[in-house]
Amino acid sequence: GEDVEQSLFLSVREGDSSVINCTYTDSSSTYLYWYKQEPGAGLQLLTYIFSNMDMKQDQRLTVLLNKKDKHLSLRIADTQTGDSAIYFCAEAYAGNNRKLIWGLGTSLAVNP
Amino acid sequence: DTGVSQNPRHKITKRGQNVTFRCDPISEHNRLYWYRQTLGQGPEFLTYFQNEAQLEKSRLLSDRFSAERPKGSFSTLEIQRTEQGDSAMYLCASSLAGVNTEAFFGQGTRLTVV
């Protein structure tokens, strides 16, 4: 079945690292994505990882993929107040249409 | 090109009325997607087009919903006989065709059915 799960809330102090976790069920997913949604704004693609990779780093963002456990994480180093948002994990649905299956989102609160 | 544009940004309608939303994708993008997002949820896939062809419809898309992309450019999503449960943010995204191409999202149309 199609299911992506995330913890709903995370609170960190400014300057600390944030780790947002996600599990998915479709082992045939080819790409996994992290999107950011700020209040009143659309969805912004942060990063993605191909399913044959274990890790991808992009500036302050590190994505780790454990394909065996179907576990994906997003680490934000030196978290800033501007990082406060909802972070969605999404998987590309196997097939021809690139339909994305989304988690419920993790609300990240960064405290000064 | 300023990205994916959706109109209107907000719509309040009475139950039973029909509403229509418009999405203008990024001009060279041949794929266009509609999603629905309710409060506290992630987006749910509704339908997608490649050029003017509607290739998939979710079972979430009841017969009160219809989407079109007549010339392969802008798309409209119409909801007939709206119900309170239709209240949500309707998101449009577009992308190029390909194995992994980024989907760019519009800011959405927030529908409130009263």
mmCIF file of C-alpha atoms in Angstrom:
data_model
loop_
_atom_site.group_PDB
_atom_site.id
_atom_site.type_symbol
_atom_site.label_atom_id
_atom_site.label_comp_id
_atom_site.label_asym_id
_atom_site.label_seq_id
_atom_site.Cartn_x
_atom_site.Cartn_y
_atom_site.Cartn_z
ATOM 1 C CA GLY A 1 0.000 0.000 0.000
ATOM 2 C CA GLU A 2 0.945 3.643 -0.194
ATOM 3 C CA ASP A 3 1.848 5.216 3.130
ATOM 4 C CA VAL A 4 4.406 7.768 4.238
ATOM 5 C CA GLU A 5 4.725 8.502 7.942
ATOM 6 C CA GLN A 6 6.404 11.343 9.777
ATOM 7 C CA SER A 7 6.496 12.615 13.321
ATOM 8 C CA LEU A 8 4.231 15.651 13.542
ATOM 9 C CA PHE A 9 6.235 18.096 15.650
ATOM 10 C CA LEU A 10 9.850 18.953 16.365
ATOM 11 C CA SER A 11 11.170 21.798 18.480
ATOM 12 C CA VAL A 12 14.843 22.808 18.510
ATOM 13 C CA ARG A 13 16.960 25.705 19.683
ATOM 14 C CA GLU A 14 18.521 28.053 17.191
ATOM 15 C CA GLY A 15 21.970 26.822 16.226
ATOM 16 C CA ASP A 16 21.246 23.176 17.047
ATOM 17 C CA SER A 17 20.792 20.466 14.427
ATOM 18 C CA SER A 18 17.303 19.272 13.499
ATOM 19 C CA VAL A 19 16.585 15.731 12.384
ATOM 20 C CA ILE A 20 13.253 15.007 10.747
ATOM 21 C CA ASN A 21 12.403 11.363 10.146
ATOM 22 C CA CYS A 22 10.159 9.651 7.637
ATOM 23 C CA THR A 23 9.212 6.069 6.860
ATOM 24 C CA TYR A 24 7.670 4.857 3.656
ATOM 25 C CA THR A 25 6.207 1.582 2.498
ATOM 26 C CA ASP A 26 6.583 1.394 -1.264
ATOM 27 C CA SER A 27 9.875 -0.401 -1.796
ATOM 28 C CA SER A 28 9.684 0.307 -5.502
ATOM 29 C CA SER A 29 9.883 4.067 -4.962
ATOM 30 C CA THR A 30 12.619 5.521 -7.065
ATOM 31 C CA TYR A 31 12.979 9.009 -5.648
ATOM 32 C CA LEU A 32 12.294 10.445 -2.221
ATOM 33 C CA TYR A 33 11.814 14.134 -1.653
ATOM 34 C CA TRP A 34 11.808 16.705 1.094
ATOM 35 C CA TYR A 35 9.575 19.729 0.630
ATOM 36 C CA LYS A 36 9.258 22.786 2.860
ATOM 37 C CA GLN A 37 6.014 24.699 3.358
ATOM 38 C CA GLU A 38 6.001 28.034 5.130
ATOM 39 C CA PRO A 39 2.727 29.516 6.399
ATOM 40 C CA GLY A 40 0.598 30.793 3.531
ATOM 41 C CA ALA A 41 3.153 29.714 0.968
ATOM 42 C CA GLY A 42 3.379 26.956 -1.590
ATOM 43 C CA LEU A 43 5.560 23.887 -1.399
ATOM 44 C CA GLN A 44 9.244 24.346 -2.030
ATOM 45 C CA LEU A 45 11.456 21.426 -3.022
ATOM 46 C CA LEU A 46 14.442 21.298 -0.666
ATOM 47 C CA THR A 47 16.234 18.201 -1.823
ATOM 48 C CA TYR A 48 15.707 14.708 -3.116
ATOM 49 C CA ILE A 49 17.562 11.424 -3.088
ATOM 50 C CA PHE A 50 17.577 8.590 -5.578
ATOM 51 C CA SER A 51 16.811 5.202 -4.104
ATOM 52 C CA ASN A 52 20.241 3.741 -4.879
ATOM 53 C CA MET A 53 21.971 6.377 -2.754
ATOM 54 C CA ASP A 54 22.579 6.267 0.999
ATOM 55 C CA MET A 55 23.331 9.893 1.619
ATOM 56 C CA LYS A 56 23.141 13.245 -0.030
ATOM 57 C CA GLN A 57 24.510 16.506 1.318
ATOM 58 C CA ASP A 58 23.540 19.950 0.139
ATOM 59 C CA GLN A 59 24.922 22.845 2.206
ATOM 60 C CA ARG A 60 23.189 22.636 5.604
ATOM 61 C CA LEU A 61 20.967 19.748 4.540
ATOM 62 C CA THR A 62 21.901 16.071 4.817
ATOM 63 C CA VAL A 63 19.549 13.344 3.631
ATOM 64 C CA LEU A 64 20.088 9.788 4.833
ATOM 65 C CA LEU A 65 18.293 6.851 3.251
ATOM 66 C CA ASN A 66 18.069 3.366 4.748
ATOM 67 C CA LYS A 67 16.380 1.446 1.989
ATOM 68 C CA LYS A 68 16.272 -1.803 3.946
ATOM 69 C CA ASP A 69 14.253 -0.170 6.728
ATOM 70 C CA LYS A 70 12.489 2.231 4.320
ATOM 71 C CA HIS A 71 13.619 5.113 6.516
ATOM 72 C CA LEU A 72 14.518 8.595 5.322
ATOM 73 C CA SER A 73 15.824 11.462 7.394
ATOM 74 C CA LEU A 74 16.565 15.133 6.837
ATOM 75 C CA ARG A 75 19.191 16.784 8.991
ATOM 76 C CA ILE A 76 19.384 20.566 9.080
ATOM 77 C CA ALA A 77 22.637 21.814 10.542
ATOM 78 C CA ASP A 78 22.814 25.111 12.457
ATOM 79 C CA THR A 79 19.036 25.502 12.419
ATOM 80 C CA GLN A 80 17.846 29.087 12.054
ATOM 81 C CA THR A 81 14.514 30.717 12.910
ATOM 82 C CA GLY A 82 13.880 30.997 9.174
ATOM 83 C CA ASP A 83 13.843 27.211 9.015
ATOM 84 C CA SER A 84 10.590 27.145 10.991
ATOM 85 C CA ALA A 85 8.084 25.538 8.648
ATOM 86 C CA ILE A 86 6.356 22.265 7.881
ATOM 87 C CA TYR A 87 8.589 19.696 6.219
ATOM 88 C CA PHE A 88 7.011 17.058 4.017
ATOM 89 C CA CYS A 89 8.529 13.790 2.988
ATOM 90 C CA ALA A 90 7.239 12.465 -0.351
ATOM 91 C CA GLU A 91 7.951 9.406 -2.431
ATOM 92 C CA ALA A 92 7.649 9.069 -6.168
ATOM 93 C CA TYR A 93 5.035 6.454 -6.866
ATOM 94 C CA ALA A 94 6.337 3.602 -8.950
ATOM 95 C CA GLY A 95 4.928 3.774 -12.397
ATOM 96 C CA ASN A 96 4.919 6.145 -15.246
ATOM 97 C CA ASN A 97 3.260 9.170 -13.831
ATOM 98 C CA ARG A 98 5.516 10.433 -11.065
ATOM 99 C CA LYS A 99 2.596 10.846 -8.735
ATOM 100 C CA LEU A 100 3.950 11.857 -5.356
ATOM 101 C CA ILE A 101 2.754 10.234 -2.131
ATOM 102 C CA TRP A 102 3.093 12.563 0.823
ATOM 103 C CA GLY A 103 3.508 12.311 4.558
ATOM 104 C CA LEU A 104 1.467 14.488 6.918
ATOM 105 C CA GLY A 105 4.359 16.868 7.459
ATOM 106 C CA THR A 106 6.576 17.653 10.445
ATOM 107 C CA SER A 107 6.116 21.072 11.971
ATOM 108 C CA LEU A 108 9.550 22.414 12.939
ATOM 109 C CA ALA A 109 9.665 25.156 15.546
ATOM 110 C CA VAL A 110 13.004 26.899 16.047
ATOM 111 C CA ASN A 111 13.327 28.710 19.368
ATOM 112 C CA PRO A 112 15.770 31.590 19.787
ATOM 113 C CA ASP B 1 8.157 33.332 -16.210
ATOM 114 C CA THR B 2 7.255 33.789 -12.585
ATOM 115 C CA GLY B 3 6.461 30.192 -11.780
ATOM 116 C CA VAL B 4 3.184 28.362 -11.357
ATOM 117 C CA SER B 5 0.281 30.736 -10.927
ATOM 118 C CA GLN B 6 -3.062 29.848 -9.390
ATOM 119 C CA ASN B 7 -6.224 31.906 -9.304
ATOM 120 C CA PRO B 8 -8.028 32.833 -7.247
ATOM 121 C CA ARG B 9 -5.908 32.605 -4.091
ATOM 122 C CA HIS B 10 -8.983 32.384 -1.903
ATOM 123 C CA LYS B 11 -12.567 31.424 -2.627
ATOM 124 C CA ILE B 12 -15.506 31.368 -0.246
ATOM 125 C CA THR B 13 -18.631 29.781 -1.595
ATOM 126 C CA LYS B 14 -21.973 28.579 -0.338
ATOM 127 C CA ARG B 15 -22.666 24.893 -0.207
ATOM 128 C CA GLY B 16 -24.193 23.696 -3.451
ATOM 129 C CA GLN B 17 -22.532 26.295 -5.662
ATOM 130 C CA ASN B 18 -20.072 25.470 -8.414
ATOM 131 C CA VAL B 19 -16.510 26.807 -8.337
ATOM 132 C CA THR B 20 -13.708 26.822 -10.874
ATOM 133 C CA PHE B 21 -10.006 27.284 -10.231
ATOM 134 C CA ARG B 22 -7.334 28.053 -12.755
ATOM 135 C CA CYS B 23 -3.677 27.018 -12.882
ATOM 136 C CA ASP B 24 -1.090 28.468 -15.239
ATOM 137 C CA PRO B 25 1.988 26.227 -15.230
ATOM 138 C CA ILE B 26 5.523 27.185 -16.109
ATOM 139 C CA SER B 27 5.337 27.670 -19.841
ATOM 140 C CA GLU B 28 7.612 24.894 -21.060
ATOM 141 C CA HIS B 29 6.281 22.301 -18.610
ATOM 142 C CA ASN B 30 4.193 19.605 -20.220
ATOM 143 C CA ARG B 31 3.098 17.890 -17.018
ATOM 144 C CA LEU B 32 0.532 19.440 -14.718
ATOM 145 C CA TYR B 33 -0.732 18.031 -11.415
ATOM 146 C CA TRP B 34 -3.584 18.875 -9.085
ATOM 147 C CA TYR B 35 -3.372 18.072 -5.385
ATOM 148 C CA ARG B 36 -5.667 18.790 -2.459
ATOM 149 C CA GLN B 37 -4.367 19.617 1.005
ATOM 150 C CA THR B 38 -6.531 19.826 4.108
ATOM 151 C CA LEU B 39 -5.389 21.285 7.404
ATOM 152 C CA GLY B 40 -2.797 19.150 9.103
ATOM 153 C CA GLN B 41 -2.443 16.801 6.161
ATOM 154 C CA GLY B 42 -0.013 16.350 3.350
ATOM 155 C CA PRO B 43 -1.113 16.959 -0.223
ATOM 156 C CA GLU B 44 -3.292 14.267 -1.800
ATOM 157 C CA PHE B 45 -2.953 13.555 -5.479
ATOM 158 C CA LEU B 46 -6.088 14.304 -7.510
ATOM 159 C CA THR B 47 -5.148 14.134 -11.167
ATOM 160 C CA TYR B 48 -2.420 14.810 -13.676
ATOM 161 C CA PHE B 49 -2.043 15.801 -17.307
ATOM 162 C CA GLN B 50 0.668 15.304 -19.826
ATOM 163 C CA ASN B 51 0.065 18.016 -22.376
ATOM 164 C CA GLU B 52 -3.710 18.029 -22.876
ATOM 165 C CA ALA B 53 -4.215 14.367 -21.976
ATOM 166 C CA GLN B 54 -5.529 13.562 -18.502
ATOM 167 C CA LEU B 55 -3.550 10.440 -17.684
ATOM 168 C CA GLU B 56 -4.701 9.584 -14.208
ATOM 169 C CA LYS B 57 -7.489 10.489 -11.818
ATOM 170 C CA SER B 58 -7.486 9.598 -8.149
ATOM 171 C CA ARG B 59 -10.510 7.876 -6.722
ATOM 172 C CA LEU B 60 -10.673 10.939 -4.460
ATOM 173 C CA LEU B 61 -11.908 12.804 -7.521
ATOM 174 C CA SER B 62 -15.646 12.217 -7.380
ATOM 175 C CA ASP B 63 -17.902 12.885 -10.326
ATOM 176 C CA ARG B 64 -18.485 16.390 -8.969
ATOM 177 C CA PHE B 65 -14.875 17.208 -9.845
ATOM 178 C CA SER B 66 -13.651 17.761 -13.353
ATOM 179 C CA ALA B 67 -10.312 18.983 -14.604
ATOM 180 C CA GLU B 68 -9.359 20.112 -18.067
ATOM 181 C CA ARG B 69 -6.268 21.263 -19.871
ATOM 182 C CA PRO B 70 -7.684 21.999 -23.290
ATOM 183 C CA LYS B 71 -4.603 23.314 -25.084
ATOM 184 C CA GLY B 72 -1.945 21.703 -22.976
ATOM 185 C CA SER B 73 -1.162 24.969 -21.228
ATOM 186 C CA PHE B 74 -3.385 26.259 -18.402
ATOM 187 C CA SER B 75 -5.713 23.946 -16.524
ATOM 188 C CA THR B 76 -9.022 24.392 -14.756
ATOM 189 C CA LEU B 77 -10.452 22.394 -11.873
ATOM 190 C CA GLU B 78 -14.206 22.646 -11.418
ATOM 191 C CA ILE B 79 -16.143 21.435 -8.411
ATOM 192 C CA GLN B 80 -19.891 21.174 -8.852
ATOM 193 C CA ARG B 81 -22.416 21.254 -6.021
ATOM 194 C CA THR B 82 -19.749 22.019 -3.439
ATOM 195 C CA GLU B 83 -19.908 20.390 -0.019
ATOM 196 C CA GLN B 84 -18.321 21.500 3.233
ATOM 197 C CA GLY B 85 -15.916 18.599 2.967
ATOM 198 C CA ASP B 86 -14.501 20.177 -0.192
ATOM 199 C CA SER B 87 -12.971 22.962 1.913
ATOM 200 C CA ALA B 88 -9.219 22.632 1.395
ATOM 201 C CA MET B 89 -6.204 24.116 -0.303
ATOM 202 C CA TYR B 90 -6.052 23.070 -3.950
ATOM 203 C CA LEU B 91 -2.497 22.937 -5.201
ATOM 204 C CA CYS B 92 -1.286 22.860 -8.763
ATOM 205 C CA ALA B 93 2.194 21.785 -9.797
ATOM 206 C CA SER B 94 3.967 21.490 -13.108
ATOM 207 C CA SER B 95 7.069 19.752 -14.334
ATOM 208 C CA LEU B 96 8.870 18.657 -17.429
ATOM 209 C CA ALA B 97 8.386 15.054 -18.468
ATOM 210 C CA GLY B 98 11.247 12.782 -17.472
ATOM 211 C CA VAL B 99 12.397 10.303 -14.878
ATOM 212 C CA ASN B 100 13.099 12.843 -12.198
ATOM 213 C CA THR B 101 12.230 16.391 -12.873
ATOM 214 C CA GLU B 102 11.317 18.830 -10.166
ATOM 215 C CA ALA B 103 7.656 19.619 -9.687
ATOM 216 C CA PHE B 104 7.134 23.319 -9.037
ATOM 217 C CA PHE B 105 4.103 24.198 -6.959
ATOM 218 C CA GLY B 106 1.822 27.186 -7.087
ATOM 219 C CA GLN B 107 0.710 28.894 -3.912
ATOM 220 C CA GLY B 108 -2.654 27.194 -4.036
ATOM 221 C CA THR B 109 -6.283 28.203 -3.985
ATOM 222 C CA ARG B 110 -7.871 28.030 -0.563
ATOM 223 C CA LEU B 111 -11.520 27.021 -0.837
ATOM 224 C CA THR B 112 -13.934 27.537 2.033
ATOM 225 C CA VAL B 113 -17.423 26.133 1.655
ATOM 226 C CA VAL B 114 -19.906 27.646 4.094
#
